[in-house]
N, C-alpha and C. Protein backbone atom coordinates (compact mmCIF):
# COMPACT_ATOMS: atom_id res chain seq x y z
N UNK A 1 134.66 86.62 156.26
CA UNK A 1 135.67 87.65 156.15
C UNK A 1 136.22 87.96 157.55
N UNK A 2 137.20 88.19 157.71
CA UNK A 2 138.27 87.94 159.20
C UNK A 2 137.93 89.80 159.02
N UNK A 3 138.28 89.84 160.46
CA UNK A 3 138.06 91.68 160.84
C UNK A 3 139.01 92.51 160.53
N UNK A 4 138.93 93.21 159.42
CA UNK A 4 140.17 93.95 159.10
C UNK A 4 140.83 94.82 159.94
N UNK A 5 140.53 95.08 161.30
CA UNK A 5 141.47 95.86 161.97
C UNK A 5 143.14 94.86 162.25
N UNK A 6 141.75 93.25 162.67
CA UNK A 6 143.10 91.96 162.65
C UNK A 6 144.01 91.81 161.71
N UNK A 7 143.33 91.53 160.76
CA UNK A 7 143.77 91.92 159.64
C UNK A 7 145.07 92.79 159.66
N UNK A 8 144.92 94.14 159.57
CA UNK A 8 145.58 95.31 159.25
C UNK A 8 146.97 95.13 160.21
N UNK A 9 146.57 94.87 161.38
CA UNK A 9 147.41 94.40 162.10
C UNK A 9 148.95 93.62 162.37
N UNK A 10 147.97 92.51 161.93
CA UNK A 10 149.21 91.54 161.20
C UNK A 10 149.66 91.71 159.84
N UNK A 11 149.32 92.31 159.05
CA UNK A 11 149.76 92.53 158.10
C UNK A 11 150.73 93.93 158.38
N UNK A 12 150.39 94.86 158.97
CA UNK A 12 151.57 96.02 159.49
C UNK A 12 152.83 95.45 160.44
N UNK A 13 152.48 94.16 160.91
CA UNK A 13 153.64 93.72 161.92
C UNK A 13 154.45 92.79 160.00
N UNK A 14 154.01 92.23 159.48
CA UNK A 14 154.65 91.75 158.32
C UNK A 14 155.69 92.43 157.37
N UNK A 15 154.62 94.14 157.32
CA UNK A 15 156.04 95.09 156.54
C UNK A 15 156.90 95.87 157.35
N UNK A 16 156.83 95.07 158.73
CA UNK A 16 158.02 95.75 159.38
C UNK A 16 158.13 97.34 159.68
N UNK A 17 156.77 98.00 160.03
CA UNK A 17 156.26 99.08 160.18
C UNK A 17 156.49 100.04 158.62
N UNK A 18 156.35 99.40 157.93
CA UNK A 18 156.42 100.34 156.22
C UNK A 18 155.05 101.06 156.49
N UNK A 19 155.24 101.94 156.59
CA UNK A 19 153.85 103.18 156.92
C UNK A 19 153.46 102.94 155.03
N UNK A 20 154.25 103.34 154.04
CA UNK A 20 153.46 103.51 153.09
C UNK A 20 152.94 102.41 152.45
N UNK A 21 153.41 101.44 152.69
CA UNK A 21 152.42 100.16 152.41
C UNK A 21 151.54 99.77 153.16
N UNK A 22 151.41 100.29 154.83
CA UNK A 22 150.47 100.11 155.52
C UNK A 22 148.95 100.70 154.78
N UNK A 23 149.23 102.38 154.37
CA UNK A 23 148.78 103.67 154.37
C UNK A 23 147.56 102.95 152.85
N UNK A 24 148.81 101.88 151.81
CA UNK A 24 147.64 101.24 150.45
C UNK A 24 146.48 100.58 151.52
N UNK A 25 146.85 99.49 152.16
CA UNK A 25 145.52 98.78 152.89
C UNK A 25 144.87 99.32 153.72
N UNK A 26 145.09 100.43 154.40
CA UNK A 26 144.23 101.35 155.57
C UNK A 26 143.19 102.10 154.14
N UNK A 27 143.84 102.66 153.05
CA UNK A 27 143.08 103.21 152.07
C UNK A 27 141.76 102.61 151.30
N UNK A 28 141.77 101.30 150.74
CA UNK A 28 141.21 100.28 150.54
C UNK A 28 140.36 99.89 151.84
N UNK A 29 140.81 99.73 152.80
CA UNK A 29 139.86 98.50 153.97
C UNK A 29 138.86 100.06 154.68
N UNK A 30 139.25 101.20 154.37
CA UNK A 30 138.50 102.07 154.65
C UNK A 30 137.06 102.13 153.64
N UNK A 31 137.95 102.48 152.24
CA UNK A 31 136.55 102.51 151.28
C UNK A 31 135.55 100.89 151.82
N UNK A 32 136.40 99.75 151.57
CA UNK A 32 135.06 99.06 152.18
C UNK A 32 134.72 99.05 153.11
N UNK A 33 135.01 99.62 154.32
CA UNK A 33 134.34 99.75 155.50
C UNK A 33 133.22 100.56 155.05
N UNK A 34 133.22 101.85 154.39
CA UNK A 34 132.17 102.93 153.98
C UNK A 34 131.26 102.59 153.37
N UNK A 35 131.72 101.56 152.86
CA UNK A 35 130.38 100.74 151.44
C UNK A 35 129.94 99.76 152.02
N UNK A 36 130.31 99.16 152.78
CA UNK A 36 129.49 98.41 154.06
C UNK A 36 128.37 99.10 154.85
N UNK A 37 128.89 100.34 155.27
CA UNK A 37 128.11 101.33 156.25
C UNK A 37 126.78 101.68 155.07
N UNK A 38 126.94 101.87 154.18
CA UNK A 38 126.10 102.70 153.17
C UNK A 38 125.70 101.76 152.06
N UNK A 39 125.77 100.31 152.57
CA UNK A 39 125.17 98.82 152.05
C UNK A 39 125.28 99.15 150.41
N UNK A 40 126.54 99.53 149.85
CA UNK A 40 126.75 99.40 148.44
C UNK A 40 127.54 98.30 148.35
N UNK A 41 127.94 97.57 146.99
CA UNK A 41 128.28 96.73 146.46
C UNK A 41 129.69 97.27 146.60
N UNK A 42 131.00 96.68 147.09
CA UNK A 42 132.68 97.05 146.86
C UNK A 42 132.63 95.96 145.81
N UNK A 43 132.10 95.41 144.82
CA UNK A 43 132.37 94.74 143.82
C UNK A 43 132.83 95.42 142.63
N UNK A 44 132.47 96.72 142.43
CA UNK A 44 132.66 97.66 141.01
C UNK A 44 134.16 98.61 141.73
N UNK A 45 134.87 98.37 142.33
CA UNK A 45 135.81 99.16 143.44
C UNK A 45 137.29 98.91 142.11
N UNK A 46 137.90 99.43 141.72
CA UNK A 46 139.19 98.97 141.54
C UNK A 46 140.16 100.21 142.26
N UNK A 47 141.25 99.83 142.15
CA UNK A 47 142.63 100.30 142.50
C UNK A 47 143.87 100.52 141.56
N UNK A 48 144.56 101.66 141.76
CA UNK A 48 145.76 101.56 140.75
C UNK A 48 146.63 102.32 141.81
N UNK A 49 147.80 101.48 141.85
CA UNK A 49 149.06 102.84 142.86
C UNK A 49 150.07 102.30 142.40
N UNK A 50 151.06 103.32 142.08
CA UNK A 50 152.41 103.44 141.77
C UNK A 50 153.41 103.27 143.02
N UNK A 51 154.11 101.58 143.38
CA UNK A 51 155.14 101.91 144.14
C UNK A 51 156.38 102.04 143.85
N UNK A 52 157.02 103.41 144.28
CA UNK A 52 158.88 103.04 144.18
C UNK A 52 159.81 102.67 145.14
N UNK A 53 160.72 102.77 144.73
CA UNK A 53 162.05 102.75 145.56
C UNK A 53 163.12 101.97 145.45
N UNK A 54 164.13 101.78 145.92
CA UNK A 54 165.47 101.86 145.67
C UNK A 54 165.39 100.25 145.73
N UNK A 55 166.59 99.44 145.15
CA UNK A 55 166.90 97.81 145.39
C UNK A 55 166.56 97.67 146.64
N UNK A 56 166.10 96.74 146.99
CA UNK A 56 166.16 96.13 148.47
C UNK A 56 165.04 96.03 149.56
N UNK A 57 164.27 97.57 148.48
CA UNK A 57 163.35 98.57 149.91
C UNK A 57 162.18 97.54 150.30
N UNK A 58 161.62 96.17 149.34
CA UNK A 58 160.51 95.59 149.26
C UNK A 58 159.37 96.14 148.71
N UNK A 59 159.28 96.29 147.48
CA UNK A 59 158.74 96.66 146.50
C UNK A 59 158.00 95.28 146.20
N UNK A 60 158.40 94.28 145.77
CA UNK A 60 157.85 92.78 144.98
C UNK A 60 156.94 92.78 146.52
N UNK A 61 157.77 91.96 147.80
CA UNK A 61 157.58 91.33 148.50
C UNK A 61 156.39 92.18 149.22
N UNK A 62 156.05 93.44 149.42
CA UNK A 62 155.81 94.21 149.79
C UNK A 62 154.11 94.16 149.24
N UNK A 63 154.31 94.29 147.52
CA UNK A 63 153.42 94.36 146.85
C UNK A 63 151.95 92.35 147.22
N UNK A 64 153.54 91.94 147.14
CA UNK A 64 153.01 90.10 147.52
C UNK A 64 152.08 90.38 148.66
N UNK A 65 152.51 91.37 149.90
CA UNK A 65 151.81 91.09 151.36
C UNK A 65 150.36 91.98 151.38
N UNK A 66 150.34 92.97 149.91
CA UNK A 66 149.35 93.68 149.83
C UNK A 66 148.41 92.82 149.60
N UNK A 67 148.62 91.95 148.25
CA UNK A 67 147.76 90.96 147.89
C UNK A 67 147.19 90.13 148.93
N UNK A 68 147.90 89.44 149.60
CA UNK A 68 147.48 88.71 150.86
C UNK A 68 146.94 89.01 151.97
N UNK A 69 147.22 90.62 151.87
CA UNK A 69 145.81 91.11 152.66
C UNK A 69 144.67 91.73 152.27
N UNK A 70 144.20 91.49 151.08
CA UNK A 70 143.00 92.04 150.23
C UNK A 70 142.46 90.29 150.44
N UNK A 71 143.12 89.46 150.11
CA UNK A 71 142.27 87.95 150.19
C UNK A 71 142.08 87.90 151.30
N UNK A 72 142.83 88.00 152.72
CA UNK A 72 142.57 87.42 154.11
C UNK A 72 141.42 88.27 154.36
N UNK A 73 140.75 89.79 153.41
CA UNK A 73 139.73 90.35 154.04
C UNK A 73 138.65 90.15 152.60
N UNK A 74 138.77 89.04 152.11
CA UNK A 74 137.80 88.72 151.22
C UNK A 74 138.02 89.81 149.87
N UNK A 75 138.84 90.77 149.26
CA UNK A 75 138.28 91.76 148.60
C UNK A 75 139.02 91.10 147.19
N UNK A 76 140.23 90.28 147.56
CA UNK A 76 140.67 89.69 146.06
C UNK A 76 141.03 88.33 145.83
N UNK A 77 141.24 87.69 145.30
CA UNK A 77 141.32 86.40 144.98
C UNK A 77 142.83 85.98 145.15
N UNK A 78 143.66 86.75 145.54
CA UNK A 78 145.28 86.41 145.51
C UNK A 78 146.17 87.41 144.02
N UNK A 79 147.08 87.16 143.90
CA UNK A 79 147.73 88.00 142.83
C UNK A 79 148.24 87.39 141.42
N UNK A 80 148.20 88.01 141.08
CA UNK A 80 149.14 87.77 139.61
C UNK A 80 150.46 88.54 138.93
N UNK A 81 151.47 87.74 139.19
CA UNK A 81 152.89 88.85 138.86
C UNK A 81 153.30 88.65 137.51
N UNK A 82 154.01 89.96 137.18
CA UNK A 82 154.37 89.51 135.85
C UNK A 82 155.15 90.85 135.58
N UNK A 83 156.22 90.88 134.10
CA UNK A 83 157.10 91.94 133.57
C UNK A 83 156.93 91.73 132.57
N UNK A 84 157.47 93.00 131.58
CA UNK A 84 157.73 93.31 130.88
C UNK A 84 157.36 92.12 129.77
N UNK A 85 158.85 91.05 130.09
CA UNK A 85 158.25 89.70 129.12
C UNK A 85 157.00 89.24 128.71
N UNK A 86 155.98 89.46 130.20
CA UNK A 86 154.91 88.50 130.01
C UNK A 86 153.81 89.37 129.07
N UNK A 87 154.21 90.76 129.15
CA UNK A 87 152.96 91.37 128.32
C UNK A 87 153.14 92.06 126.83
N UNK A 88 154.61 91.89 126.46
CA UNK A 88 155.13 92.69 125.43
C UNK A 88 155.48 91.61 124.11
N UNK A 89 155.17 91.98 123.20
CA UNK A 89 155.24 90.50 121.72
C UNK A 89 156.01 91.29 121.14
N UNK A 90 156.51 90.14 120.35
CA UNK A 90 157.65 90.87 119.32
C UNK A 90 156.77 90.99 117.36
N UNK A 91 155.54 91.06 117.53
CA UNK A 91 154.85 90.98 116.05
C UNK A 91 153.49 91.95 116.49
N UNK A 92 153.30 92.62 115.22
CA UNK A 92 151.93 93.76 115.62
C UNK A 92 150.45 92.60 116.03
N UNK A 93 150.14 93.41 117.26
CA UNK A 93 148.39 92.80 117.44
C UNK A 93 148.93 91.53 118.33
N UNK A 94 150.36 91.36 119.04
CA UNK A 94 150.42 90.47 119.48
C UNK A 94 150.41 91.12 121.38
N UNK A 95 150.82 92.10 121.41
CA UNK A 95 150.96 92.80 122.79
C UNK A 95 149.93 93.01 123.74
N UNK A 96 149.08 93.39 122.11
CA UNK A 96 147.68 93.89 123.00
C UNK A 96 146.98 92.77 123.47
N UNK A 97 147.26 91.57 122.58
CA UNK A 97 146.62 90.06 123.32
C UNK A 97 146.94 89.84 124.31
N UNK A 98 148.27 89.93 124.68
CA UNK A 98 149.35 89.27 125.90
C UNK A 98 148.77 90.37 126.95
N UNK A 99 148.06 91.36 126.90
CA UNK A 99 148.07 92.54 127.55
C UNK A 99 146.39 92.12 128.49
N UNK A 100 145.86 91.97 127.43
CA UNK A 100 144.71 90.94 127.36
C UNK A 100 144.63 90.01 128.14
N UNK A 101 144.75 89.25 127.33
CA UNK A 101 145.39 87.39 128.36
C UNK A 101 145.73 87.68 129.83
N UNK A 102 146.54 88.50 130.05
CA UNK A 102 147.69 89.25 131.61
C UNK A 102 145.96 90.07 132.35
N UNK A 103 145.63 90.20 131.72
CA UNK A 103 144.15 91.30 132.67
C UNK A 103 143.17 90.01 132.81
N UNK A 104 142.76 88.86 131.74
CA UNK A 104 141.86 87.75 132.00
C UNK A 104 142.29 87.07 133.27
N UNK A 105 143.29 86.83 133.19
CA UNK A 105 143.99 85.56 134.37
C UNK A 105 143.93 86.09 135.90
N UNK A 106 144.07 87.68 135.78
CA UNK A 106 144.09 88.56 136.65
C UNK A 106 142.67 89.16 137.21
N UNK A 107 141.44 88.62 136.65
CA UNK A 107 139.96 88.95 137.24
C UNK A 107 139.59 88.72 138.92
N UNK A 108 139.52 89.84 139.45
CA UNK A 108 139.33 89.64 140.67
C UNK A 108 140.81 89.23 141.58
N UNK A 109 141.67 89.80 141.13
CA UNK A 109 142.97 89.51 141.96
C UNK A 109 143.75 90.78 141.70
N UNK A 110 144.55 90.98 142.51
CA UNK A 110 146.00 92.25 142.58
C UNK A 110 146.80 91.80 141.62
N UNK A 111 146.95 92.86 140.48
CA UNK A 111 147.98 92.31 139.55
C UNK A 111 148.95 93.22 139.36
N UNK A 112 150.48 92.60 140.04
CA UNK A 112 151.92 93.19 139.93
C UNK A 112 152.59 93.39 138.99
N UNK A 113 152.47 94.37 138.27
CA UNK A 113 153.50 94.63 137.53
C UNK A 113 154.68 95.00 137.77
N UNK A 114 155.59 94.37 138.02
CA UNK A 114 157.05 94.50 138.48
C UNK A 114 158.38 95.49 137.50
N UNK A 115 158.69 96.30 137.58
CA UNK A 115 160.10 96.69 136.80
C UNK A 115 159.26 97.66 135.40
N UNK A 116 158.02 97.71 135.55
CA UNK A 116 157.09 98.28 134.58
C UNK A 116 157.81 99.29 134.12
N UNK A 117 158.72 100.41 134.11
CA UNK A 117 159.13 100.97 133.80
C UNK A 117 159.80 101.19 132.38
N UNK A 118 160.25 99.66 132.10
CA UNK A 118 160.59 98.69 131.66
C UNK A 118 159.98 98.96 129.76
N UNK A 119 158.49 99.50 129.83
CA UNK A 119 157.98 99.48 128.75
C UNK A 119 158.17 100.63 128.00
N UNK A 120 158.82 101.81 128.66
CA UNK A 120 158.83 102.54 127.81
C UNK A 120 160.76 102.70 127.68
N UNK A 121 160.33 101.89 126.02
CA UNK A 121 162.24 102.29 125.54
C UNK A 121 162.25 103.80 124.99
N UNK A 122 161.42 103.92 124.45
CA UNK A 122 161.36 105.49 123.64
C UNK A 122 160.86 105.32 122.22
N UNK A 123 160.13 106.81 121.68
CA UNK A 123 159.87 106.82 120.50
C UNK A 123 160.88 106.40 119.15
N UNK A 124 161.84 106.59 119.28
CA UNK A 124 163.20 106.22 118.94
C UNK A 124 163.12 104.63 118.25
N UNK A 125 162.57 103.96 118.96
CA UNK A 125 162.64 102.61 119.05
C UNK A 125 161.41 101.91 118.51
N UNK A 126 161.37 101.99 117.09
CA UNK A 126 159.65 101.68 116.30
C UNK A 126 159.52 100.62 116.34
N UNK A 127 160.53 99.33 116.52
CA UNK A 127 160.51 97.80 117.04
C UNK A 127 159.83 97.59 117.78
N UNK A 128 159.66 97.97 119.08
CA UNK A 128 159.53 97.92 120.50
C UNK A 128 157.80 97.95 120.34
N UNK A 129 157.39 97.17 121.15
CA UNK A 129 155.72 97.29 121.49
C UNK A 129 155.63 97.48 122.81
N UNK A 130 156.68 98.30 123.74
CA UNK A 130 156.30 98.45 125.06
C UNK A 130 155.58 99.28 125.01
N UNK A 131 154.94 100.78 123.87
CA UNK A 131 154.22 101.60 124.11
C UNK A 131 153.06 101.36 124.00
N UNK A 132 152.46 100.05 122.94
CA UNK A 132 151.73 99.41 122.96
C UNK A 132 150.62 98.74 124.32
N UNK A 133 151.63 98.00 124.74
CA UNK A 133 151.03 97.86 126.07
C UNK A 133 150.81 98.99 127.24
N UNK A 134 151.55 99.99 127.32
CA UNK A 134 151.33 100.70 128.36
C UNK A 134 149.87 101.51 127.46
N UNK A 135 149.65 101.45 126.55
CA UNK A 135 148.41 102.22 126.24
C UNK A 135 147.23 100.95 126.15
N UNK A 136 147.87 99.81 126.02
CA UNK A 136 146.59 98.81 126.26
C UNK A 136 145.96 98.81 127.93
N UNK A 137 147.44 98.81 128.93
CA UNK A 137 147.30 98.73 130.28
C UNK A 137 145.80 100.03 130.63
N UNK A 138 146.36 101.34 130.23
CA UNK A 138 146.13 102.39 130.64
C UNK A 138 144.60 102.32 130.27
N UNK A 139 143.78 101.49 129.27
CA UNK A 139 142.00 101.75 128.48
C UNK A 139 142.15 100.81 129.83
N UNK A 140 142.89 99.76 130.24
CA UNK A 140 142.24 98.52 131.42
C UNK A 140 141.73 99.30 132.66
N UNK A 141 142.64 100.74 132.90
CA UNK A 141 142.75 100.83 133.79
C UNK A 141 141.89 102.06 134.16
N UNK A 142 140.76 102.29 133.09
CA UNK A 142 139.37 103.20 133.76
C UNK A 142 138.59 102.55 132.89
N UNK A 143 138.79 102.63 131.74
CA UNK A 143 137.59 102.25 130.17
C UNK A 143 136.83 100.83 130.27
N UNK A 144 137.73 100.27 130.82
CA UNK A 144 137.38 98.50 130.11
C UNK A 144 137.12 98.01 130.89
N UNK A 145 135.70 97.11 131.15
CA UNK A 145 135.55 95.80 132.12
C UNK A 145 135.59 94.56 131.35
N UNK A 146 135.85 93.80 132.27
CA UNK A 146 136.40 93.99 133.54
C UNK A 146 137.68 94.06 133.72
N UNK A 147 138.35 93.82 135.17
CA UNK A 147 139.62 94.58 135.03
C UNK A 147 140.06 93.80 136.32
N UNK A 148 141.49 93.88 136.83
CA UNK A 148 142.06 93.07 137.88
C UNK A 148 141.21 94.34 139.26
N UNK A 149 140.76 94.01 139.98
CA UNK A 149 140.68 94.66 141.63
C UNK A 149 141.79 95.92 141.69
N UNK A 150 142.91 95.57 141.56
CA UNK A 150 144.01 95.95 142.07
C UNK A 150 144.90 96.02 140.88
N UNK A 151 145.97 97.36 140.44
CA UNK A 151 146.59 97.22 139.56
C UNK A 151 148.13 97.94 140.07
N UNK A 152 149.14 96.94 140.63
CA UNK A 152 150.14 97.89 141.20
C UNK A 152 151.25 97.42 140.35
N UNK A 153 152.06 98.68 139.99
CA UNK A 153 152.92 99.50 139.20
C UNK A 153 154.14 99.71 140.17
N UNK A 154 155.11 98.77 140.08
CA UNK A 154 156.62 98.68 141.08
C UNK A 154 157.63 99.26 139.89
N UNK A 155 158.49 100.13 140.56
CA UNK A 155 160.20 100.27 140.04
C UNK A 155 160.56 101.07 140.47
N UNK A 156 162.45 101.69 140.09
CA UNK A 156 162.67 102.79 140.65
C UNK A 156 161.95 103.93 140.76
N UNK A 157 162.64 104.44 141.44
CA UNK A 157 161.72 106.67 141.88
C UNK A 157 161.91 106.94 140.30
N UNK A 158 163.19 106.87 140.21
CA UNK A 158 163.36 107.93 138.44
C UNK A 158 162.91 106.96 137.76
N UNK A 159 162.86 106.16 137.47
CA UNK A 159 162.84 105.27 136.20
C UNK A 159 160.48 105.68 136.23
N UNK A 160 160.35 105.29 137.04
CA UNK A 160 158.86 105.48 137.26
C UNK A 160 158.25 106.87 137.00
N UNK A 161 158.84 107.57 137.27
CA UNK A 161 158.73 109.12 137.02
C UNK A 161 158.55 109.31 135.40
N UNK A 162 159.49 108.45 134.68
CA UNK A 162 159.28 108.89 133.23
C UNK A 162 158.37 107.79 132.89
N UNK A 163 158.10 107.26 133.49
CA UNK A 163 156.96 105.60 133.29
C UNK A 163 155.77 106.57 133.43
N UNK A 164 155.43 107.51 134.50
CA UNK A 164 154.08 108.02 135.06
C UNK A 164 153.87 108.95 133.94
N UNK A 165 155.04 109.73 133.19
CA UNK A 165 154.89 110.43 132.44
C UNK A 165 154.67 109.90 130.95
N UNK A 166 154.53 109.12 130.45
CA UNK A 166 154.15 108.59 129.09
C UNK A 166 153.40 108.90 128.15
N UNK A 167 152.09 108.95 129.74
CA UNK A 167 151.07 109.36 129.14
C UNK A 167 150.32 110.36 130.04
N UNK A 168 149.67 111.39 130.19
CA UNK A 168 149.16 112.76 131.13
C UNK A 168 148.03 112.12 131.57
N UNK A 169 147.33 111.23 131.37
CA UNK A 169 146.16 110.78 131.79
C UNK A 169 146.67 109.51 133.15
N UNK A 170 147.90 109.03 133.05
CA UNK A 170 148.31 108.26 133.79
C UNK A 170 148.28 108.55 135.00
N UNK A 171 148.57 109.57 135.50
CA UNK A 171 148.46 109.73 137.03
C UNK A 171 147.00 109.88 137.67
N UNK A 172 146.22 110.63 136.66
CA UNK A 172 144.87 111.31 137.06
C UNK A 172 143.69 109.34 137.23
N UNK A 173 144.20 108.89 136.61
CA UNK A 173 144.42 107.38 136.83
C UNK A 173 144.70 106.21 138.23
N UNK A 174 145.37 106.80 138.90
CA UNK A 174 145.91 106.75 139.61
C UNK A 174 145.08 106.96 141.10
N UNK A 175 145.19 105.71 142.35
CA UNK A 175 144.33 106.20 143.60
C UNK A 175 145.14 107.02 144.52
N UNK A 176 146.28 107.16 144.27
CA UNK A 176 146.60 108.19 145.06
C UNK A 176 147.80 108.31 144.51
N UNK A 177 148.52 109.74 144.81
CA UNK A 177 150.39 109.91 143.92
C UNK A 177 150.98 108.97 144.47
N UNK A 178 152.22 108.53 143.80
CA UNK A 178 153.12 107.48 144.00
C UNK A 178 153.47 107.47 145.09
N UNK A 179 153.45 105.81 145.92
CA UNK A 179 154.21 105.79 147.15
C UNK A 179 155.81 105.21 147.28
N UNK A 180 156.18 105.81 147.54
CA UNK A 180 158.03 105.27 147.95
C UNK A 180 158.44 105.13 148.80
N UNK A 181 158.68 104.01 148.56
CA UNK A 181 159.50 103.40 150.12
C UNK A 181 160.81 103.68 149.79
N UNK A 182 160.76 104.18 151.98
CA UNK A 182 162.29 104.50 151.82
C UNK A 182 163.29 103.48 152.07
N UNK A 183 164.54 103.91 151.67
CA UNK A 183 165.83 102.91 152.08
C UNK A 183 165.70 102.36 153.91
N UNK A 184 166.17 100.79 153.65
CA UNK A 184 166.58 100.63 154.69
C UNK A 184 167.77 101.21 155.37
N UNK A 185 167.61 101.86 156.83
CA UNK A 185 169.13 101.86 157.13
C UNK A 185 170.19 100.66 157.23
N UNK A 186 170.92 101.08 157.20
CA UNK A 186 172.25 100.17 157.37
C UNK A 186 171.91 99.71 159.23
């Protein structure tokens, strides 16, 4: 395992001083520093954080450099990306598989959910199995082992806001309140 201060380092010169994507891996490379000190296992450790922000801000790419610095310090296996498409079926008992399947492939790695927002069309909409999955996501994401390391949640500020709200247990869920990156200047 390479020294995570090095680590942290080059990976903060990568997001181009993004404090709040710095602020996910200083959060993380801390808890295992502590469970090192106090010779516990960071194997039972997971993560969940909500990032937003506007087109452009590096949200995907951002989320990509998180992943790549949880592997360069040994804590995950690399990532797994995916939307809306990859976890939502169009037939009952098919979502929660795909939801399934999307958390197997994802054991021991950061798994991106991109545009997640995405799943909730509304009650309105009895077709739709995006509510499906966000309540399959949500048992992954305290109840159920095993589970991806890492579970990050990208899209807009508003659109995410009514995403966080779906369900009341969702945030309390959550390793820390949503981070948003801000706009680049011009």
């Amino acid at each position: 395992m390479k020294s995570m201060s090095n680590v942290l380092k080059h990976t903060f010169d990568k997001f181009h001083k993004s404090m709040p994507l710095v602020e996910i891996c200083q959060t993380i490379s801390h808890d295992l520093y502590f469970d090192s000190l106090m010779k516990k296992e960071s194997s039972e450790r997971n993560y969940n954080f909500v990032i937003t922000g506007n087109p452009g801000t590096g949200k995907t790419s951002g989320s990509k450099l998180i992943a790549d610095f949880l592997q360069k310090i040994g804590f995950a296996r690399g990532h797994v990306y995916c939307q809306r498409d990859d976890i939502v079926a169009d037939h009952i008992g098919g979502t929660e598989a795909r939801v399934g399947n999307m958390i197997s492939v994802s054991l021991e790695k950061v798994l991106i959910f991109d545009e997640i927002y995405q799943l909730c069309k509304g009650p309105e909409d009895t077709k739709d199995f995006g509510n499906e999955a966000f309540n399959t996501i949500m048992a992954y994401m305290i109840d159920k082992k095993p589970r991806p390391k890492v579970m990050l949640f990208l899209g807009y500020a508003d659109k995410m806001s009514n995403f966080c709200n779906m369900n009341p247990g969702f945030r309390r869920r959550l390793t820390c309140p949503p981070v948003n990156l801000p706009s680049k200047s011009p």
